[in-house]
Amino acid sequence: MGIRQRKNNRKSRHVGSRRKHGLKKKAAQRKGHIDATSIAEPNIQKHWDENKTVRENAEKLGISLVANTSIKYSSIGEEPSKSETELVSLLEDRAARGEAPRPDHLPEGEKLVLRRLIGKYGKDYRKMARDMRLNSRQHTPSVLRKRCEKFLNEESGK
């Protein structure tokens, strides 16, 4: 058996093993479908129809996928016309109040690491940054300072 024939045999051996896993999910994503669990806003998630495409859901809910295309001006100098739905008015009220969609918390794993770093080094952020075992993500002293302050604020708020 020659070299060329061995190379061809090697190539043909792996044909069946290159199958991509999760093809149905990827195909659905390519078609423009999104499942409701991947949407962070609870009001949108509640009204989302998984059988429709993203564009169809956006039209039904009265929200726009591209902000510049949603505003229609009838003539120069006039106010843009709006088409409001219940969801749009709810989201606009929330934005006017300045209400955040959900609070920003530190993950439990990061809290554990910060608790250990603070216990070992106190407020010496330079030493924390040099500790490669506890600070495995290699955060800089300034990032550690911000994260520790956020952690301490969360702990004092409980």
Short mmCIF file of C-alpha atoms in Angstrom, two decimals:
data_model
loop_
_atom_site.label_atom_id
_atom_site.label_comp_id
_atom_site.label_asym_id
_atom_site.label_seq_id
_atom_site.Cartn_x
_atom_site.Cartn_y
_atom_site.Cartn_z
CA MET A 1 0.00 0.00 0.00
CA GLY A 2 1.45 3.34 -1.06
CA ILE A 3 1.62 6.64 0.82
CA ARG A 4 -1.16 8.26 -1.23
CA GLN A 5 -3.55 5.39 -0.58
CA ARG A 6 -2.84 5.51 3.19
CA LYS A 7 -3.60 9.25 3.25
CA ASN A 8 -6.89 8.69 1.41
CA ASN A 9 -7.86 5.94 3.85
CA ARG A 10 -7.13 8.25 6.81
CA LYS A 11 -9.34 10.98 5.37
CA SER A 12 -12.28 8.68 4.71
CA ARG A 13 -12.18 7.15 8.19
CA HIS A 14 -13.29 10.35 9.95
CA VAL A 15 -16.21 11.29 7.73
CA GLY A 16 -18.94 9.99 10.06
CA SER A 17 -17.41 11.47 13.22
CA ARG A 18 -17.61 15.07 12.05
CA ARG A 19 -21.33 15.29 12.70
CA LYS A 20 -22.31 18.49 14.47
CA HIS A 21 -24.31 18.09 17.66
CA GLY A 22 -27.41 20.17 18.30
CA LEU A 23 -28.32 20.61 14.63
CA LYS A 24 -32.02 21.23 15.28
CA LYS A 25 -31.32 24.10 17.67
CA LYS A 26 -28.79 25.68 15.31
CA ALA A 27 -31.17 25.33 12.38
CA ALA A 28 -33.91 27.05 14.37
CA GLN A 29 -31.54 29.88 15.24
CA ARG A 30 -30.63 30.31 11.58
CA LYS A 31 -34.30 30.53 10.65
CA GLY A 32 -34.74 33.45 13.06
CA HIS A 33 -36.35 31.72 16.03
CA ILE A 34 -35.46 32.48 19.65
CA ASP A 35 -36.83 30.62 22.65
CA ALA A 36 -38.47 32.73 25.36
CA THR A 37 -36.03 31.64 28.07
CA SER A 38 -33.15 33.52 26.43
CA ILE A 39 -34.95 36.88 26.81
CA ALA A 40 -34.03 38.80 29.96
CA GLU A 41 -37.02 41.17 30.08
CA PRO A 42 -39.89 39.36 31.87
CA ASN A 43 -42.67 41.34 30.13
CA ILE A 44 -41.35 40.48 26.68
CA GLN A 45 -40.76 36.88 27.76
CA LYS A 46 -44.40 36.58 28.87
CA HIS A 47 -45.78 37.72 25.47
CA TRP A 48 -43.19 35.90 23.31
CA ASP A 49 -44.52 33.28 20.89
CA GLU A 50 -41.90 30.61 20.21
CA ASN A 51 -43.64 29.47 17.02
CA LYS A 52 -43.08 32.86 15.36
CA THR A 53 -39.84 34.36 14.10
CA VAL A 54 -38.05 37.21 15.86
CA ARG A 55 -39.34 39.74 13.33
CA GLU A 56 -42.94 38.52 13.67
CA ASN A 57 -42.75 38.68 17.47
CA ALA A 58 -41.27 42.18 17.37
CA GLU A 59 -44.06 43.40 15.09
CA LYS A 60 -46.72 41.80 17.31
CA LEU A 61 -45.25 43.33 20.48
CA GLY A 62 -44.76 46.75 18.90
CA ILE A 63 -41.00 46.86 19.42
CA SER A 64 -38.37 47.41 16.77
CA LEU A 65 -35.33 45.33 15.94
CA VAL A 66 -33.55 48.33 14.38
CA ALA A 67 -34.18 51.65 16.12
CA ASN A 68 -33.71 53.89 13.08
CA THR A 69 -36.31 52.09 10.97
CA SER A 70 -39.06 52.27 13.60
CA ILE A 71 -39.43 56.07 13.51
CA LYS A 72 -41.49 57.29 10.60
CA TYR A 73 -41.62 61.01 9.83
CA SER A 74 -44.56 62.23 7.76
CA SER A 75 -42.85 65.52 6.82
CA ILE A 76 -39.95 67.68 7.90
CA GLY A 77 -40.40 69.36 11.28
CA GLU A 78 -43.27 67.19 12.53
CA GLU A 79 -43.18 64.84 15.47
CA PRO A 80 -42.73 61.18 14.56
CA SER A 81 -45.83 59.02 14.67
CA LYS A 82 -45.85 56.19 17.21
CA SER A 83 -47.79 52.99 17.32
CA GLU A 84 -48.08 51.99 20.98
CA THR A 85 -48.96 48.63 22.39
CA GLU A 86 -49.45 47.67 26.01
CA LEU A 87 -45.91 46.32 26.22
CA VAL A 88 -44.33 49.44 24.71
CA SER A 89 -46.14 51.73 27.16
CA LEU A 90 -45.08 49.45 30.05
CA LEU A 91 -41.42 49.58 28.97
CA GLU A 92 -41.55 53.36 28.43
CA ASP A 93 -43.01 53.87 31.94
CA ARG A 94 -40.21 51.77 33.41
CA ALA A 95 -37.59 53.77 31.48
CA ALA A 96 -39.13 57.07 32.64
CA ARG A 97 -38.94 55.95 36.28
CA GLY A 98 -35.32 54.91 35.81
CA GLU A 99 -36.12 51.41 37.00
CA ALA A 100 -33.45 48.86 36.16
CA PRO A 101 -34.64 45.61 34.56
CA ARG A 102 -32.89 43.55 37.24
CA PRO A 103 -30.27 44.25 39.90
CA ASP A 104 -26.63 43.58 39.13
CA HIS A 105 -25.27 41.02 41.61
CA LEU A 106 -21.93 39.31 41.91
CA PRO A 107 -21.93 35.58 41.16
CA GLU A 108 -21.65 33.22 44.15
CA GLY A 109 -18.26 31.88 42.99
CA GLU A 110 -16.83 35.39 42.81
CA LYS A 111 -18.22 36.22 46.26
CA LEU A 112 -16.41 33.19 47.63
CA VAL A 113 -13.10 34.27 46.06
CA LEU A 114 -13.49 37.88 47.25
CA ARG A 115 -14.36 36.71 50.76
CA ARG A 116 -11.14 34.66 50.86
CA LEU A 117 -9.03 37.51 49.41
CA ILE A 118 -10.40 40.04 51.91
CA GLY A 119 -9.86 37.57 54.76
CA LYS A 120 -6.24 37.03 53.73
CA TYR A 121 -5.13 40.53 52.63
CA GLY A 122 -7.66 42.99 54.06
CA LYS A 123 -7.66 46.04 51.78
CA ASP A 124 -4.24 45.55 50.20
CA TYR A 125 -5.38 45.21 46.57
CA ARG A 126 -1.83 44.98 45.17
CA LYS A 127 -1.16 41.85 47.18
CA MET A 128 -4.54 40.45 46.15
CA ALA A 129 -3.63 41.00 42.49
CA ARG A 130 -0.36 39.08 42.91
CA ASP A 131 -1.99 36.03 44.52
CA MET A 132 -2.35 33.69 41.55
CA ARG A 133 -4.07 30.92 43.51
CA LEU A 134 -6.99 32.95 44.81
CA ASN A 135 -7.02 35.57 42.02
CA SER A 136 -6.98 33.02 39.20
CA ARG A 137 -8.65 35.46 36.78
CA GLN A 138 -5.69 37.83 37.30
CA HIS A 139 -7.78 40.91 38.08
CA THR A 140 -5.83 44.15 38.42
CA PRO A 141 -5.74 46.00 41.76
CA SER A 142 -8.26 48.59 40.55
CA VAL A 143 -10.71 45.92 39.35
CA LEU A 144 -10.32 44.07 42.66
CA ARG A 145 -10.96 47.30 44.57
CA LYS A 146 -14.21 47.90 42.65
CA ARG A 147 -15.36 44.29 43.04
CA CYS A 148 -14.51 44.25 46.76
CA GLU A 149 -16.43 47.50 47.31
CA LYS A 150 -19.43 46.06 45.47
CA PHE A 151 -19.15 42.84 47.48
CA LEU A 152 -18.95 44.70 50.79
CA ASN A 153 -21.96 46.87 49.83
CA GLU A 154 -23.98 43.74 49.00
CA GLU A 155 -22.95 42.07 52.27
CA SER A 156 -23.82 45.13 54.37
CA GLY A 157 -27.21 45.44 52.61
CA LYS A 158 -28.32 41.95 53.70
#
